[in-house]
XYZ file of C-alpha atoms in Angstrom:
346
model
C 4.261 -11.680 16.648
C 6.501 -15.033 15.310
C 7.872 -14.857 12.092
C 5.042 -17.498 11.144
C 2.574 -15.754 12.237
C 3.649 -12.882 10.557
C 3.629 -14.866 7.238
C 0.379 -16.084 8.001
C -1.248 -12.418 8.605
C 0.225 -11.251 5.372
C -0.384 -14.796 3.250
C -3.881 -13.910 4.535
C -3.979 -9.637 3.294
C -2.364 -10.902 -0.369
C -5.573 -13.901 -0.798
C -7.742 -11.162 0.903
C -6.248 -8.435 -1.842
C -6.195 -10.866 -4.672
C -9.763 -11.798 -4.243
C -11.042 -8.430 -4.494
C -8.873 -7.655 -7.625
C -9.550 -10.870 -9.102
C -13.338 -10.374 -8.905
C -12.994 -7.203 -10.418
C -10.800 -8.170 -13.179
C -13.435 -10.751 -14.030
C -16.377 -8.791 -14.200
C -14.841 -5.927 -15.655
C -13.748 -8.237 -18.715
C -17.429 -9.843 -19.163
C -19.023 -6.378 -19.136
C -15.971 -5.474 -21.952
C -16.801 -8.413 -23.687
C -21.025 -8.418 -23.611
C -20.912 -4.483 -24.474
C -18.794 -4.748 -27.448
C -20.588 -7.461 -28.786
C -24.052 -5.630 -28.074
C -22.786 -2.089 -29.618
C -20.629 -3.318 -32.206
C -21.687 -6.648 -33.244
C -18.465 -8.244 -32.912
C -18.858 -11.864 -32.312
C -15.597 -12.208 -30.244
C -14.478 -9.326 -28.651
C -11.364 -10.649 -27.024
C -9.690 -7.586 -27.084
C -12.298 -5.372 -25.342
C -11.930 -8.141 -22.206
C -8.250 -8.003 -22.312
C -8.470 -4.135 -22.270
C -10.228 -4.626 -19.273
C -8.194 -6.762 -17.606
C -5.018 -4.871 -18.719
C -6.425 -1.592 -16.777
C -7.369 -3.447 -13.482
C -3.714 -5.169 -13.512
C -3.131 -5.693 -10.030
C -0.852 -3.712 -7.652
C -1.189 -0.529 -10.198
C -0.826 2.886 -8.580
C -2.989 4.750 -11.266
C -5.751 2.946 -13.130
C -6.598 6.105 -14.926
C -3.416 6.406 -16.506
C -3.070 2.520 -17.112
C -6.580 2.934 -19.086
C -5.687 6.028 -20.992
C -1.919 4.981 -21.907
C -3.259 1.460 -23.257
C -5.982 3.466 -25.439
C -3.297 5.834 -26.519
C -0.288 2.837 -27.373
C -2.935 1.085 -29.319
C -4.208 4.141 -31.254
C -0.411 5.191 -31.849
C 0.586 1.249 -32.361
C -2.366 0.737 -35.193
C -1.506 4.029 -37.566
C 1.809 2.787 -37.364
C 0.878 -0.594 -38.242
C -1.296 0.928 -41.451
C 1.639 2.932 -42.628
C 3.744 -0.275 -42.667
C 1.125 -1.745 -44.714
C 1.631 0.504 -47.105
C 5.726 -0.664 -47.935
C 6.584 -3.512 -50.119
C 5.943 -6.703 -48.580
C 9.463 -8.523 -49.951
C 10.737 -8.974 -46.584
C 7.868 -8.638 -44.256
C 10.093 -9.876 -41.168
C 12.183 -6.384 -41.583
C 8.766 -4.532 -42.030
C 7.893 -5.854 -38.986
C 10.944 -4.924 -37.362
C 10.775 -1.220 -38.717
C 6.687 -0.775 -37.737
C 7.374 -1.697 -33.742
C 10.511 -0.149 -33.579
C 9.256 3.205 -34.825
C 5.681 2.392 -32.634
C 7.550 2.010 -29.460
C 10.053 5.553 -30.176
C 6.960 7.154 -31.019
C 5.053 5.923 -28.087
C 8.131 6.818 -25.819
C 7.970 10.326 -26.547
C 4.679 10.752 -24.390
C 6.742 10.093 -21.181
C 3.832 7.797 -20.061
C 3.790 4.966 -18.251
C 5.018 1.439 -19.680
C 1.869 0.111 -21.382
C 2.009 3.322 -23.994
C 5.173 1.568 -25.938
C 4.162 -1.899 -25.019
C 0.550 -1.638 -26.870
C 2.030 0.656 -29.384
C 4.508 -2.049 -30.197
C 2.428 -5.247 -30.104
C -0.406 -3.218 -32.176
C 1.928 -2.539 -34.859
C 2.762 -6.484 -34.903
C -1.056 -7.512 -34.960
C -2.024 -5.093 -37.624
C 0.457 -6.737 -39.768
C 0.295 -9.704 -38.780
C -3.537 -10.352 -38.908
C -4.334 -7.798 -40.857
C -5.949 -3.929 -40.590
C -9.515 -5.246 -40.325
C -9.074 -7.499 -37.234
C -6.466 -5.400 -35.681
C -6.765 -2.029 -36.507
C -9.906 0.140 -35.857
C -11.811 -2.747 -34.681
C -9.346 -3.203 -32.235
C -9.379 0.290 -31.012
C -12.698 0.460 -30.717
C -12.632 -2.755 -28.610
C -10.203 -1.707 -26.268
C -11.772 1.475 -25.907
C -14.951 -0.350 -24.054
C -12.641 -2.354 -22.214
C -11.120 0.915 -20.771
C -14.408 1.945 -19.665
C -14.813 -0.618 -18.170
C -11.936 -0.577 -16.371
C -12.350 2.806 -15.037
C -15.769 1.972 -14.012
C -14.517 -0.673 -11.716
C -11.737 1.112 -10.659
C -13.505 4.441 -10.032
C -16.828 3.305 -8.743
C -17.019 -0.545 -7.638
C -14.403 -1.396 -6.287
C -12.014 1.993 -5.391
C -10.740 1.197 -1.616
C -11.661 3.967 0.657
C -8.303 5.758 1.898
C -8.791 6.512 4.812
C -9.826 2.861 5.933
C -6.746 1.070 4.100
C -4.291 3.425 6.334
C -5.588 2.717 9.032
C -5.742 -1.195 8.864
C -2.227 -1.182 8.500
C -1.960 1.368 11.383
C -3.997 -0.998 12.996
C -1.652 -3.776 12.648
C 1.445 -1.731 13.599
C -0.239 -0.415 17.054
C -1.279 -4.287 17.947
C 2.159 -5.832 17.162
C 3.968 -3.102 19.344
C 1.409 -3.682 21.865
C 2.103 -7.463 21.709
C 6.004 -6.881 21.953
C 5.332 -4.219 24.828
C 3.964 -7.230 26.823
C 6.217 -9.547 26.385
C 8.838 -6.630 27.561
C 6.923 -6.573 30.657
C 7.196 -10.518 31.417
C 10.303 -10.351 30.667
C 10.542 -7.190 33.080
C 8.730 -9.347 35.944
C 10.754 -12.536 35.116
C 14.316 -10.851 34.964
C 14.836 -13.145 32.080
C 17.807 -12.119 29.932
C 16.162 -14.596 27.237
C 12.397 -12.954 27.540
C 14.103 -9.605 26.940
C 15.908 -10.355 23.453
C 13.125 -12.350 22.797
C 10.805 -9.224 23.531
C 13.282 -7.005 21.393
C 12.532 -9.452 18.688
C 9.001 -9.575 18.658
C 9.217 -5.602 18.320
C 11.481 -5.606 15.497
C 9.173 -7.611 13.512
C 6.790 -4.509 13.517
C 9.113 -3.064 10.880
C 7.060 -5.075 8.091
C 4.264 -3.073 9.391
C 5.969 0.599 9.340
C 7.196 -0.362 5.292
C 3.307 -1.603 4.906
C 2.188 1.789 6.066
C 4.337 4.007 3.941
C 3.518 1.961 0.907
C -0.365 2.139 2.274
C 0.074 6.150 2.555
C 1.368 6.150 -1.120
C -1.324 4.418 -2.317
C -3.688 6.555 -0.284
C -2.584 9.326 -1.531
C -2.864 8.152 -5.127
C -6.602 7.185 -4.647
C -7.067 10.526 -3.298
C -5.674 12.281 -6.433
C -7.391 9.470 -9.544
C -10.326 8.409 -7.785
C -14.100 10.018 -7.398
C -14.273 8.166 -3.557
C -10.816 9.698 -2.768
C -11.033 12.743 -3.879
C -13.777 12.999 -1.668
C -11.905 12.293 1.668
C -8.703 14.144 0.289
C -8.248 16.448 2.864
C -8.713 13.910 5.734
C -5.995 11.942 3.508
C -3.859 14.358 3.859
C -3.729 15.107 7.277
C -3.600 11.330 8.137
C -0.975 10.466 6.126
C 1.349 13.293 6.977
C 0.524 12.332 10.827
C 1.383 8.986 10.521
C 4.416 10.121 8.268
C 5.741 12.128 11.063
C 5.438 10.077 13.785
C 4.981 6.205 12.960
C 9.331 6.162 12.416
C 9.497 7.984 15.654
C 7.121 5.315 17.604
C 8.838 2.525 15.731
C 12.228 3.473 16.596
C 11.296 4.663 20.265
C 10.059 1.033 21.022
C 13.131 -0.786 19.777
C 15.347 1.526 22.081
C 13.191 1.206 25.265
C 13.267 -2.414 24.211
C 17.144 -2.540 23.827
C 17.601 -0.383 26.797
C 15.868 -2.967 29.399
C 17.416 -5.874 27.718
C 20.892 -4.381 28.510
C 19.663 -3.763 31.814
C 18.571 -7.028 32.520
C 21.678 -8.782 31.339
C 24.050 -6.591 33.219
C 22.477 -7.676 36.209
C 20.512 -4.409 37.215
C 18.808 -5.030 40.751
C 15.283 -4.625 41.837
C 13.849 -3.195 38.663
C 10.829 -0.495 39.925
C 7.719 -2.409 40.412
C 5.876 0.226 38.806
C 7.438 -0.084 35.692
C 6.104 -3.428 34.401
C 2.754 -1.898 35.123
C 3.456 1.277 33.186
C 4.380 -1.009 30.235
C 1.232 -2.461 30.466
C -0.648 -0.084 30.501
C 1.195 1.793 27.201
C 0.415 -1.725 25.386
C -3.042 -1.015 26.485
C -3.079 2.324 25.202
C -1.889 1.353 21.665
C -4.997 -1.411 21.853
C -7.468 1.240 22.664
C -6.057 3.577 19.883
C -6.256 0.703 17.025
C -9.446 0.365 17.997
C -10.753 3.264 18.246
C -9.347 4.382 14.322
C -7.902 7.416 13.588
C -10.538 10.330 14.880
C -11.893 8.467 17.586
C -12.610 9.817 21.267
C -9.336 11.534 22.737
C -10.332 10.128 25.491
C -7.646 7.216 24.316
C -4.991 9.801 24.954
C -5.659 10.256 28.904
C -2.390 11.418 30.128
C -0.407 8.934 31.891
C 1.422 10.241 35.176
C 4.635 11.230 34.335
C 7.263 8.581 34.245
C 9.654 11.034 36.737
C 7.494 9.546 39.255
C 9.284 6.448 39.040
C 12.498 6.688 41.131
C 14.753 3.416 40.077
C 17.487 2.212 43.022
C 19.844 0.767 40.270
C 20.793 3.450 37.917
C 21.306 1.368 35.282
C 17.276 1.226 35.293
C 17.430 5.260 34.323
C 17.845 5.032 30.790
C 15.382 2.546 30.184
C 12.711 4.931 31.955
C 13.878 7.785 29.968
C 13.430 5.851 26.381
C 10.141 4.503 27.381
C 8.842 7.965 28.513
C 9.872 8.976 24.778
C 7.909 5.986 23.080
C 5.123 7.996 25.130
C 5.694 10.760 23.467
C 5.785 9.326 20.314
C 2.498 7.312 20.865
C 0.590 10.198 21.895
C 1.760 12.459 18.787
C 0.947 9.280 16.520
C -2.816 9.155 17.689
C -3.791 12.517 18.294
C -5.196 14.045 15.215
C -4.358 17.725 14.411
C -5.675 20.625 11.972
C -4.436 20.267 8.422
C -1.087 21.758 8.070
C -0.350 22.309 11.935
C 3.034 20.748 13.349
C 2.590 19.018 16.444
């Protein structure tokens, strides 16, 4: 894959991402708004749709603990607030100053995440700056709704399922090495010093993929721990992400060295490269096609064993290394597609 097309893929995942969040964020915030108005009677609820919004925040690991550190900073944030109220207002810019810098120590001491202080501190500032009635418990009971509301969208609508969003970006990873395995096998038929680096390229680029998957994984395994659909497929979690933890490196790596190996091979001039071997390449690309098709616990059938590569008797020694490391990317993509039991080394 070419750096733009690379750029392209993942312009095309962020718009795909953002959409979904977007949407949500929306909704979310005119269900926030429309409920508080219906159950409280207040005529504009901003603060119940900017609750809402607030929790959905894109790119958050944990909505549950965005939602209940905003309700908490806003609760600690507004009895700050009313305590200030209660000093002399002489020199209401020091009050000010006082009320969020006790809000925020206060709010620090719950070790949560960021928005606690944050919404402890700018509550303080809006209950006295617009006063206890607009900002205080009307405000609370605002963004409580728009929490709800956010977890509803978070935990029911629109939670990802786990298992799926690994394995897209598996997915991705298997197809680019595949793509770079062919071009090592032109490059193979061609004897093309050029073709080679160029092939060694093309497979390096699949590193954006392996740093996609292990932030994937994370959030996997984050859904899996705060959400109802993930806690569902927890244990298949699990054991996918600890598979793909253990091996995904080891295929990674394997393919840049096999890679590496044959371009060294072909600049130093190595003669009559094993006609085999191009066809062996192709048929490991193929391989990591059928297996990003066929998802995670598909048919094993994907994992037919291949002859084995000591079958393949190269006249140029310099040829012998480049067998060896593409017999270990092998390896590497069998372990990386064949499932196991939870908790069982392979």
């Amino acid at each position: 894959m070419s750096d733009t097309s690379l750029w392209t893929s993942n312009l095309r995942t962020r718009w795909w991402d953002g959409l979904k969040e977007a949407s949500a964020c929306g909704a979310a915030a005119g269900i926030a708004w429309f409920t508080a108005h219906l159950l409280f009677g207040h005529p504009t609820p901003v603060f119940a749709a900017v609750s809402a919004i607030v929790c959905l925040s894109p790119g958050l690991p944990n909505h549950v603990r965005q939602a209940a550190g905003l309700t908490t900073g806003v609760a600690v944030g507004i009895v700050v607030g009313q305590i200030a109220l209660l000093a002399p207002d002489t020199l209401p810019v020091f009050r000010m100053m006082a009320a969020t810098f006790l809000a925020i120590l206060l709010a620090s001491a719950f070790g949560a995440p960021p928005v606690v202080p944050i919404q402890a501190g700018v509550s303080a500032v809006l209950v006295l700056s617009i006063g206890a009635e607009t900002a205080g418990v009307v405000r609370l009971m605002d963004v409580v709704v728009g929490a709800l509301s956010g977890l509803f969208f978070s935990q029911v609508v629109m939670t990802p399922d786990p298992i799926r969003s690994i394995n897209q970006i598996a997915e991705r990873l298997l197809r680019d090495l595949s793509g770079g395995l062919r071009s090592c096998a032109k490059a193979l038929s061609d004897e093309d010093p050029e073709e080679a680096n160029a092939a060694l390229h093309s497979l390096s680029l699949a590193h954006a993929d392996l740093v996609g998957l292990g932030t994937g994984i994370k959030a996997a395994r984050s859904d899996a721990r705060w959400s109802l659909r993930g806690r569902l497929a927890a244990a298949e979690v699990q054991e996918l992400a600890a598979r793909y933890e253990r091996h995904a490196i080891r295929l990674y790596a394997s393919s840049l060295l096999f890679a590496e190996a044959m371009a060294n091979a072909i600049r130093k001039g190595a003669k009559e490269p094993p006609e085999s071997l191009s066809q062996r390449i192709l048929l490991i690309a193929d391989r990591c096609d059928t297996l990003a098709a066929r998802g995670s616990f598909g048919p094993q059938s994907a994992l037919r064993d291949l002859p084995p590569l000591t079958d393949i008797v190269p006249k140029d020694r310099l040829w012998s290394p480049v067998i060896h490391r593409l017999e270990l990317m092998e390896e590497a993509l069998s372990a990386f597609g064949r499932p196991s039991p939870v908790g069982e080394d392979e």
